[in-house]
Tab-separated table of C-alpha atoms in Angstrom:
chain	number	residue	atom	x	y	z
Q	1	UNK	CA	87.150	109.850	160.265
Q	2	UNK	CA	84.156	111.915	159.316
Q	3	UNK	CA	85.966	112.940	156.147
Q	4	UNK	CA	86.231	109.323	154.952
Q	5	UNK	CA	82.592	108.349	155.442
Q	6	UNK	CA	81.356	110.430	152.496
Q	7	UNK	CA	84.073	108.872	150.345
Q	8	UNK	CA	82.856	105.391	151.308
Q	9	UNK	CA	79.304	106.470	150.510
Q	10	UNK	CA	80.491	107.781	147.156
Q	11	UNK	CA	82.220	104.455	146.466
Q	12	UNK	CA	79.044	102.578	147.407
Q	13	UNK	CA	76.964	104.877	145.252
Q	14	UNK	CA	79.339	104.442	142.287
Q	15	UNK	CA	79.330	100.660	142.729
Q	16	UNK	CA	75.536	100.643	142.875
Q	17	UNK	CA	75.424	102.780	139.729
Q	18	UNK	CA	77.771	100.406	137.877
Q	19	UNK	CA	75.713	97.358	138.906
Q	20	UNK	CA	72.428	99.047	138.002
Q	21	UNK	CA	73.806	100.194	134.654
Q	22	UNK	CA	75.003	96.718	133.756
Q	23	UNK	CA	71.638	95.196	134.738
Q	24	UNK	CA	69.827	97.840	132.698
Q	25	UNK	CA	72.053	97.089	129.710
Q	26	UNK	CA	71.381	93.377	130.133
Q	27	UNK	CA	67.618	93.907	130.294
Q	28	UNK	CA	67.737	96.011	127.119
Q	29	UNK	CA	69.667	93.303	125.273
Q	30	UNK	CA	67.224	90.610	126.445
Q	31	UNK	CA	64.292	92.793	125.341
Q	32	UNK	CA	65.962	93.369	121.972
Q	33	UNK	CA	66.438	89.622	121.495
Q	34	UNK	CA	62.781	88.961	122.272
Q	35	UNK	CA	61.573	91.636	119.873
Q	36	UNK	CA	63.862	90.846	116.968
Q	37	UNK	CA	62.132	90.165	113.727
Q	38	UNK	CA	61.254	86.557	114.294
Q	39	UNK	CA	59.726	84.456	111.632
Q	40	UNK	CA	56.031	84.895	112.322
Q	41	UNK	CA	53.527	84.600	109.497
Q	42	UNK	CA	49.888	85.648	109.408
Q	43	UNK	CA	47.538	83.019	107.982
Q	44	UNK	CA	43.867	83.427	107.094
Q	45	UNK	CA	41.103	81.195	105.770
Q	46	UNK	CA	39.819	83.291	102.883
Q	47	UNK	CA	39.043	82.983	99.214
Q	48	UNK	CA	40.945	86.220	98.446
Q	49	UNK	CA	44.468	84.999	97.661
Q	50	UNK	CA	45.780	88.585	97.278
Q	51	UNK	CA	44.633	89.819	100.672
Q	52	UNK	CA	47.123	91.930	102.611
Q	53	UNK	CA	46.955	93.643	105.984
Q	54	UNK	CA	48.819	96.510	107.558
Q	55	UNK	CA	50.265	96.150	111.021
Q	56	UNK	CA	47.475	98.446	112.261
Q	57	UNK	CA	44.795	96.207	110.721
Q	58	UNK	CA	46.294	93.147	112.434
Q	59	UNK	CA	46.226	95.062	115.712
Q	60	UNK	CA	42.546	95.942	115.184
Q	61	UNK	CA	41.655	92.321	114.464
Q	62	UNK	CA	43.408	91.106	117.621
Q	63	UNK	CA	42.224	93.931	119.877
Q	64	UNK	CA	38.533	93.838	118.983
Q	65	UNK	CA	38.497	96.761	116.563
Q	66	UNK	CA	36.170	97.154	113.594
Q	67	UNK	CA	37.970	94.504	111.539
Q	68	UNK	CA	37.361	91.914	114.251
Q	69	UNK	CA	33.719	91.805	113.163
Q	70	UNK	CA	34.791	90.434	109.784
Q	71	UNK	CA	37.818	88.360	110.825
Q	72	UNK	CA	38.014	85.969	113.786
Q	73	UNK	CA	41.370	86.176	115.560
Q	74	UNK	CA	43.047	83.072	116.962
Q	75	UNK	CA	45.685	83.107	119.718
Q	76	UNK	CA	48.089	80.587	121.115
Q	77	UNK	CA	47.978	80.044	124.899
Q	78	UNK	CA	49.206	82.707	127.326
Q	79	UNK	CA	52.949	82.436	127.841
Q	80	UNK	CA	53.707	80.895	124.463
Q	81	UNK	CA	56.921	82.528	123.150
Q	82	UNK	CA	55.415	82.991	119.683
Q	83	UNK	CA	52.416	84.773	121.218
Q	84	UNK	CA	54.659	87.015	123.300
Q	85	UNK	CA	56.684	87.919	120.220
Q	86	UNK	CA	53.552	88.538	118.139
Q	87	UNK	CA	51.982	90.729	120.827
Q	88	UNK	CA	55.139	92.769	121.231
Q	89	UNK	CA	55.890	93.203	117.525
Q	90	UNK	CA	52.477	93.317	115.870
Q	91	UNK	CA	50.035	94.421	118.549
Q	92	UNK	CA	52.587	96.621	120.288
Q	93	UNK	CA	51.580	95.705	123.841
Q	94	UNK	CA	52.844	93.404	126.557
Q	95	UNK	CA	50.834	90.353	127.558
Q	96	UNK	CA	49.851	91.924	130.876
Q	97	UNK	CA	48.505	95.051	129.150
Q	98	UNK	CA	46.542	92.913	126.703
Q	99	UNK	CA	45.111	90.776	129.518
Q	100	UNK	CA	44.056	93.905	131.418
Q	101	UNK	CA	42.411	95.307	128.296
Q	102	UNK	CA	40.435	92.104	127.675
Q	103	UNK	CA	39.404	91.875	131.327
Q	104	UNK	CA	37.885	95.334	130.994
Q	105	UNK	CA	36.184	94.472	127.677
Q	106	UNK	CA	34.670	91.280	129.143
Q	107	UNK	CA	33.558	93.055	132.319
Q	108	UNK	CA	31.780	95.798	130.390
Q	109	UNK	CA	30.353	93.315	127.875
Q	110	UNK	CA	31.798	95.203	124.917
Q	111	UNK	CA	33.885	92.458	123.367
Q	112	UNK	CA	35.442	89.030	123.817
Q	113	UNK	CA	39.117	88.151	123.366
Q	114	UNK	CA	40.352	85.950	120.533
Q	115	UNK	CA	39.878	82.222	120.930
Q	116	UNK	CA	42.960	80.420	122.291
Q	117	UNK	CA	44.538	77.069	121.480
Q	118	UNK	CA	47.375	75.063	123.010
Q	119	UNK	CA	49.195	74.129	119.805
Q	120	UNK	CA	49.772	75.255	116.246
Q	121	UNK	CA	48.094	72.047	115.059
Q	122	UNK	CA	44.877	73.048	116.843
Q	123	UNK	CA	45.159	76.547	115.365
Q	124	UNK	CA	45.456	75.131	111.837
Q	125	UNK	CA	42.466	72.829	112.412
Q	126	UNK	CA	40.390	75.813	113.538
Q	127	UNK	CA	41.566	77.912	110.596
Q	128	UNK	CA	40.513	75.174	108.170
Q	129	UNK	CA	37.087	74.891	109.798
Q	130	UNK	CA	36.199	78.579	110.213
Q	131	UNK	CA	36.112	80.948	107.264
Q	132	UNK	CA	37.695	84.394	107.777
Q	133	UNK	CA	39.690	83.190	110.784
Q	134	UNK	CA	43.156	84.740	111.243
Q	135	UNK	CA	46.155	83.399	113.136
Q	136	UNK	CA	49.884	83.909	113.540
Q	137	UNK	CA	52.095	80.874	113.090
Q	138	UNK	CA	55.835	80.232	113.014
Q	139	UNK	CA	57.402	80.626	109.601
Q	140	UNK	CA	58.521	77.370	108.112
Q	141	UNK	CA	55.470	75.467	109.308
Q	142	UNK	CA	53.599	73.570	106.611
Q	143	UNK	CA	50.440	75.478	105.715
Q	144	UNK	CA	47.578	73.609	103.995
Q	145	UNK	CA	46.808	74.919	100.499
Q	146	UNK	CA	43.307	75.959	101.620
Q	147	UNK	CA	44.827	78.684	103.802
Q	148	UNK	CA	46.416	81.934	102.665
Q	149	UNK	CA	49.584	83.465	104.028
Q	150	UNK	CA	48.967	87.187	104.323
Q	151	UNK	CA	51.507	89.707	103.228
Q	152	UNK	CA	51.925	92.783	105.382
Q	153	UNK	CA	51.895	96.116	103.604
């Protein structure tokens, strides 16, 4: 009898490994779907129609870097799928890491997070009203001619 107990433990261990591996594979595929190149565009209210940003410059604007003094970043509300995708792809951080970063910046008085809106319509209204404001929007949305879609270099 003692001989068979380790075999049962091995079977349980193997079964646990198979289940864990399949869950890990599933979580990777879900993560990959959420980080696929979705159709996000960067829009700015500027007179420079040929303006382009690098991914790093977008990150600096949204994370309170030097460029955030010139450009005013605009966010959609926390939990918005477009925001999650933008944060993952462009900023390179999860929402929880970004929230922790901004909590620290507010607490120390060093910087304030980007302004947030509930809808893309509100974002566009703000962009039209505030010069040098920057936002991410879903591709395919109608952009007023006063705003510029930024190309990423």
